[in-house]
Coordinates of C-alpha atoms in Angstrom, one line a residue:
M1 CA 123.9 53.3 53.4
T2 CA 123.8 55.5 56.4
G3 CA 120.6 55.7 58.5
G4 CA 118.7 54.4 55.4
I5 CA 119.8 57.2 53.2
R6 CA 122.3 56.7 50.4
V7 CA 125.2 59.1 50.8
G8 CA 128.0 60.1 48.6
T9 CA 128.3 60.8 44.8
D10 CA 129.7 59.2 41.8
L11 CA 133.0 60.4 42.8
G12 CA 132.9 58.2 45.8
L13 CA 132.9 61.0 48.4
T14 CA 130.9 61.5 51.6
A15 CA 129.6 64.7 52.9
H16 CA 132.6 65.2 55.1
T17 CA 135.3 63.3 53.3
H18 CA 137.6 66.4 53.3
V19 CA 136.5 67.5 56.9
P20 CA 139.0 66.7 59.9
H21 CA 137.4 64.0 62.0
T22 CA 137.9 63.4 65.7
D23 CA 138.1 60.1 67.7
E24 CA 137.2 62.0 70.9
P25 CA 133.6 61.5 72.0
Q26 CA 131.4 64.7 71.6
K27 CA 128.4 65.6 73.6
P28 CA 125.7 68.2 72.9
K29 CA 126.9 70.5 75.6
D30 CA 130.3 70.7 73.4
Y31 CA 128.3 72.6 70.9
T32 CA 126.4 74.9 73.4
S33 CA 127.8 78.5 73.4
P34 CA 127.9 80.6 76.5
Q35 CA 125.5 83.1 74.8
E36 CA 122.0 83.7 76.3
V37 CA 119.5 82.1 74.0
R38 CA 117.1 84.9 73.1
W39 CA 113.8 83.7 71.5
C40 CA 110.4 84.2 72.7
P41 CA 109.1 81.6 75.2
G42 CA 107.5 78.7 73.3
C43 CA 109.3 79.3 70.0
G44 CA 110.0 76.3 68.0
D45 CA 113.6 77.3 67.4
Y46 CA 114.4 75.9 70.9
V47 CA 113.7 72.5 69.9
I48 CA 115.5 72.8 66.6
L49 CA 118.5 74.4 68.4
A50 CA 118.5 71.3 70.8
T51 CA 118.3 68.7 67.9
V52 CA 121.0 70.3 66.0
R53 CA 123.3 70.0 69.2
S54 CA 122.5 66.6 69.5
V55 CA 123.0 65.7 65.8
L56 CA 126.5 67.3 65.4
P57 CA 128.2 65.1 67.9
Q58 CA 127.2 62.0 66.0
L59 CA 129.0 63.3 62.9
G60 CA 132.5 62.7 64.4
I61 CA 134.0 66.0 62.9
K62 CA 136.1 68.7 64.6
R63 CA 134.1 71.4 66.0
E64 CA 136.4 74.0 64.6
N65 CA 135.8 72.7 61.0
V66 CA 132.0 73.3 61.3
V67 CA 130.4 76.6 60.3
F68 CA 126.9 78.0 60.5
V69 CA 125.9 80.9 58.0
S70 CA 122.6 82.7 58.6
G71 CA 120.7 85.5 57.0
I72 CA 118.3 87.9 58.9
G73 CA 115.4 87.0 61.0
C74 CA 114.5 85.0 64.2
S75 CA 116.3 81.9 63.0
S76 CA 119.3 83.7 62.0
R77 CA 120.3 84.1 65.5
F78 CA 121.3 80.6 65.3
P79 CA 125.0 80.8 64.9
Y80 CA 125.5 82.8 68.2
Y81 CA 124.0 79.8 70.2
L82 CA 126.3 77.1 68.9
E83 CA 130.0 76.6 69.9
T84 CA 131.3 76.3 66.2
Y85 CA 132.3 79.1 63.8
G86 CA 129.4 81.2 62.4
V87 CA 128.6 84.0 60.2
H88 CA 125.6 86.2 60.6
S89 CA 125.3 87.7 57.1
I90 CA 122.8 89.9 55.2
H91 CA 119.1 89.3 54.3
G92 CA 118.8 86.4 51.9
R93 CA 122.5 86.1 51.1
A94 CA 123.4 83.2 53.4
P95 CA 123.6 80.6 50.5
T96 CA 125.9 82.7 48.5
L97 CA 128.4 83.2 51.4
A98 CA 128.0 79.5 52.1
T99 CA 128.8 78.7 48.5
G100 CA 132.1 80.8 48.7
L101 CA 133.1 78.8 51.9
A102 CA 132.2 75.5 50.4
V103 CA 134.2 76.1 47.3
S104 CA 137.2 77.4 49.0
R105 CA 137.3 75.4 52.1
P106 CA 136.5 71.7 51.6
D107 CA 137.7 71.1 55.1
L108 CA 134.6 72.7 56.5
S109 CA 131.2 71.3 57.2
V110 CA 129.0 74.2 55.9
W111 CA 125.5 74.9 57.2
V112 CA 122.9 77.6 56.2
V113 CA 120.1 78.6 58.7
T114 CA 117.3 80.6 57.2
G115 CA 113.7 81.4 57.4
D116 CA 110.8 81.4 55.1
G117 CA 110.9 85.2 54.6
D118 CA 114.7 85.4 54.4
S119 CA 115.0 82.3 51.9
L120 CA 111.9 82.7 49.8
S121 CA 111.5 86.5 49.3
I122 CA 114.6 88.6 49.0
G123 CA 116.8 85.4 49.0
G124 CA 114.7 83.4 46.5
N125 CA 117.2 83.8 43.8
H126 CA 120.1 82.8 46.0
L127 CA 118.3 79.7 47.3
I128 CA 117.2 78.2 43.9
H129 CA 120.8 78.6 42.4
A130 CA 122.5 77.0 45.5
L131 CA 120.0 74.1 45.0
R132 CA 120.5 73.9 41.4
R133 CA 124.3 73.9 41.7
N134 CA 124.4 71.4 44.3
V135 CA 126.9 72.8 46.6
N136 CA 128.0 70.7 49.4
M137 CA 126.1 72.3 52.2
R138 CA 123.0 72.0 54.2
I139 CA 120.0 74.5 54.1
L140 CA 117.7 74.5 57.1
M141 CA 114.8 76.6 56.4
F142 CA 112.7 77.5 59.5
D143 CA 109.1 77.8 58.3
N144 CA 106.6 79.6 60.6
R145 CA 104.7 81.3 57.9
I146 CA 105.2 84.6 59.2
Y147 CA 107.7 87.6 59.5
G148 CA 108.5 87.2 63.2
L149 CA 111.4 89.5 63.8
T150 CA 109.7 92.4 62.0
K151 CA 106.6 91.9 64.2
G152 CA 104.1 90.1 62.1
Q153 CA 103.8 90.7 58.4
Y154 CA 102.8 87.9 56.1
S155 CA 105.5 85.8 54.3
P156 CA 105.9 83.8 51.1
T157 CA 104.4 80.7 52.9
S158 CA 101.4 82.4 54.6
E159 CA 98.3 80.9 53.7
S160 CA 95.8 82.8 51.3
G161 CA 93.7 85.0 53.0
K162 CA 96.0 85.5 56.0
V163 CA 95.1 88.5 58.2
T164 CA 98.4 90.3 59.4
K165 CA 99.8 93.8 60.0
S166 CA 100.5 94.0 56.3
T167 CA 97.3 92.4 54.9
P168 CA 94.5 93.6 57.1
M169 CA 92.0 92.3 54.7
G170 CA 93.8 89.1 54.0
S171 CA 96.7 88.1 51.9
L172 CA 96.0 87.9 48.1
D173 CA 99.1 85.8 47.5
A174 CA 99.3 82.2 46.7
P175 CA 102.0 80.6 48.9
F176 CA 105.0 78.8 48.1
N177 CA 105.4 74.9 48.4
P178 CA 109.0 75.0 49.6
L179 CA 109.5 71.3 48.8
S180 CA 108.0 71.6 45.2
L181 CA 110.3 74.6 44.8
A182 CA 113.3 72.7 45.9
V183 CA 112.6 69.6 43.6
G184 CA 111.9 71.9 40.8
A185 CA 115.3 73.5 41.4
E186 CA 116.7 69.9 41.0
A187 CA 118.0 69.9 44.7
T188 CA 119.6 66.4 45.4
F189 CA 118.1 66.1 48.7
V190 CA 114.9 67.4 50.0
G191 CA 113.4 66.5 53.4
R192 CA 110.7 68.1 55.8
A193 CA 110.2 67.9 59.8
V194 CA 108.1 69.2 62.5
D195 CA 109.7 71.1 65.4
S196 CA 107.5 69.0 67.8
D197 CA 108.5 65.6 66.4
R198 CA 112.1 65.4 67.8
A199 CA 112.6 61.9 66.5
G200 CA 111.5 62.7 63.1
L201 CA 113.6 66.0 63.0
T202 CA 116.8 64.1 64.2
E203 CA 116.2 61.4 61.3
V204 CA 116.0 64.1 58.6
L205 CA 118.8 66.2 60.1
L206 CA 121.2 63.2 60.3
A207 CA 120.5 62.2 56.6
A208 CA 120.9 65.8 55.5
A209 CA 124.1 66.0 57.3
R210 CA 125.7 63.1 55.6
H211 CA 124.6 63.8 52.3
R212 CA 127.0 65.2 49.7
G213 CA 125.6 68.2 48.0
T214 CA 123.0 70.8 48.8
A215 CA 120.6 69.2 51.4
F216 CA 117.4 71.3 51.8
V217 CA 115.3 70.8 55.0
Q218 CA 112.0 72.6 55.5
I219 CA 111.3 72.6 59.4
L220 CA 107.7 73.7 60.2
Q221 CA 108.1 75.6 63.7
D222 CA 105.6 77.6 65.7
C223 CA 105.8 81.3 66.3
P224 CA 103.7 81.7 69.6
I225 CA 103.6 85.4 69.3
F226 CA 102.7 86.4 65.8
N227 CA 101.3 83.2 64.3
D228 CA 100.6 80.8 67.4
G229 CA 98.9 77.5 66.6
S230 CA 99.6 77.6 63.0
F231 CA 100.7 73.8 63.0
D232 CA 98.5 72.7 65.7
A233 CA 96.6 70.5 63.3
L234 CA 100.0 68.4 63.2
R235 CA 100.4 68.2 67.0
K236 CA 97.1 67.6 68.4
D237 CA 94.3 64.9 68.2
G238 CA 93.9 63.8 64.6
A239 CA 97.3 64.6 63.7
E240 CA 98.1 61.0 62.7
D241 CA 95.6 61.2 59.9
R242 CA 97.5 64.2 58.5
L243 CA 101.0 63.5 58.9
V244 CA 102.4 61.4 55.9
H245 CA 105.8 60.1 57.1
V246 CA 108.0 58.5 54.4
T247 CA 110.8 56.1 54.9
H248 CA 112.8 54.7 51.9
G249 CA 111.7 51.2 50.9
N250 CA 108.4 51.1 53.0
P251 CA 105.0 51.3 51.6
I252 CA 103.4 54.9 52.3
V253 CA 100.6 54.3 54.9
F254 CA 99.6 56.4 57.8
G255 CA 97.1 56.9 60.4
V256 CA 96.6 55.5 63.8
D257 CA 96.1 51.9 62.4
D258 CA 97.7 52.8 59.1
Q259 CA 94.2 53.1 57.7
W260 CA 95.3 55.6 55.0
C261 CA 97.7 55.0 52.1
V262 CA 99.2 56.8 49.2
V263 CA 98.5 55.5 45.5
R264 CA 99.2 56.9 42.1
S265 CA 96.6 58.8 40.4
G266 CA 97.3 59.8 36.9
F267 CA 100.5 61.8 36.9
G268 CA 100.2 62.3 40.7
L269 CA 99.5 60.7 43.7
R270 CA 96.5 60.7 46.2
V271 CA 95.4 59.4 49.7
A272 CA 93.3 56.3 49.7
A273 CA 91.6 54.0 52.4
T274 CA 94.1 51.1 53.0
P275 CA 91.4 48.5 53.6
D276 CA 89.9 49.3 50.2
T277 CA 93.4 49.3 48.3
A278 CA 95.2 46.3 47.0
A279 CA 98.7 46.0 48.6
E280 CA 100.4 46.2 45.3
D281 CA 98.9 49.5 44.5
I282 CA 100.2 51.1 47.7
V283 CA 103.1 53.4 46.8
V284 CA 106.6 52.1 48.1
H285 CA 108.7 55.3 48.9
D286 CA 111.8 55.5 46.8
A287 CA 114.0 58.5 47.9
Y288 CA 116.8 57.3 45.7
T289 CA 115.2 57.4 42.2
D290 CA 116.8 60.1 40.0
D291 CA 113.3 60.8 38.5
P292 CA 112.1 64.1 40.0
E293 CA 108.7 63.7 38.8
Y294 CA 108.0 61.2 41.7
A295 CA 109.4 63.7 44.4
Y296 CA 107.5 66.5 42.9
A297 CA 104.1 64.4 43.0
L298 CA 105.0 63.7 46.6
S299 CA 105.6 67.2 47.5
R300 CA 102.2 68.2 45.9
L301 CA 100.5 65.7 48.2
S302 CA 100.9 68.1 51.1
T303 CA 98.3 70.8 51.4
H304 CA 98.6 74.2 52.8
D305 CA 95.5 73.7 54.9
L306 CA 97.5 70.8 56.4
T307 CA 95.0 68.3 55.5
Y308 CA 98.1 66.2 54.5
T309 CA 101.7 66.9 55.2
V310 CA 104.5 64.8 54.0
T311 CA 107.4 64.5 56.3
G312 CA 110.8 62.6 56.2
V313 CA 113.3 62.5 53.3
L314 CA 111.4 62.8 50.0
R315 CA 114.4 62.8 47.8
A316 CA 118.2 61.7 48.3
V317 CA 120.1 61.2 45.0
A318 CA 123.8 61.4 44.1
R319 CA 125.2 64.0 41.8
D320 CA 128.5 65.7 41.4
T321 CA 128.9 68.9 43.4
Y322 CA 129.4 72.3 42.2
D323 CA 132.5 72.9 44.6
D324 CA 134.1 69.7 43.7
G325 CA 133.8 70.7 39.9
V326 CA 135.3 74.2 40.7
R327 CA 138.4 72.9 42.6
A328 CA 138.9 70.2 39.6
Q329 CA 139.0 73.0 37.3
I330 CA 141.3 75.1 39.1
A331 CA 143.7 72.2 39.6
E332 CA 143.6 71.4 35.9
A333 CA 144.3 75.0 34.8
R334 CA 147.3 75.1 37.3
R335 CA 148.6 71.8 35.7
E336 CA 148.2 72.8 32.1
K337 CA 149.3 76.5 32.5
P338 CA 151.1 77.5 35.8
A339 CA 150.4 80.8 37.1
D340 CA 152.7 83.7 35.9
L341 CA 151.5 86.9 37.5
Q342 CA 154.1 89.1 35.5
A343 CA 153.1 87.7 32.2
L344 CA 149.6 88.4 33.0
L345 CA 150.4 92.0 33.8
N346 CA 152.4 92.3 30.5
G347 CA 149.7 90.5 28.5
S348 CA 148.0 91.9 25.2
N349 CA 144.4 92.0 26.9
T350 CA 144.6 95.9 27.3
W351 CA 142.4 98.8 26.2
S352 CA 142.3 102.7 26.1
V353 CA 139.6 104.7 27.8

């Protein structure tokens, strides 16, 4: 166990087994690049950046073996602001580049930083296959429910009826539930945090960092220019009655005085009043169950109007990783049939055109 979250796989490996470690103490400033941070004042990305800088020193790995890969969007400036290696890639393709790095360089701690538009629109296919394959990397999706860098168009997570520059009469789309999407793609780690909850964000990021496999984290963050106040319901008075924070092994109760709880309802879950519920009927959170139906039901408890929003680690299960499997196949092929380039050139697999 690490921080209450099981790490490793059936192979007995941890997230950074092959990554060089250091005994020298590290501080957040060690991960702070000299680049000027250029986000709009009040952007939630500042808090996420500060939190990541505080998490990385706790991993005890060498800075030169950490790499952040981003796509396109406000969030994708992230690699410039960290004193690690970074790749600012192309729109939606960050998981693809990160997969190549994870497969070819097991000595790297690979992170993907993306936005709701970058990852769920043009990058949707790349995202779900990275989750399905269980590549050893972390995917942090900054979700502000808007296209910020291109000046305020609706995104795949914008609520129905959203009035933006691209939907002046209101969006007709039904938005994605990113956690449901991740569970449906068989992601081995699924978590969510809110940018204003520094402690909760740190908890989820640390657990994701230590998980071997694809760790998907949705971070709800404010865009003060084009979607200001979109998550105010989770920050202001009454937020305690909306935020359903889950911790493995604990009953799911929430509210100022834990007056609300989660119970089973048919094939799903629902919120009930704690005083009216028998203690044995309150769901005890199990992030380690290999049954994805429970994690999916938990993700569906969240509502897009923020009546309820589940945070914490929903799912953290062990499964062999894609990159470990690829390297094992290569090693086996080399043992069984050593490479002979000349024999390959002289081989019979030729054709005429």
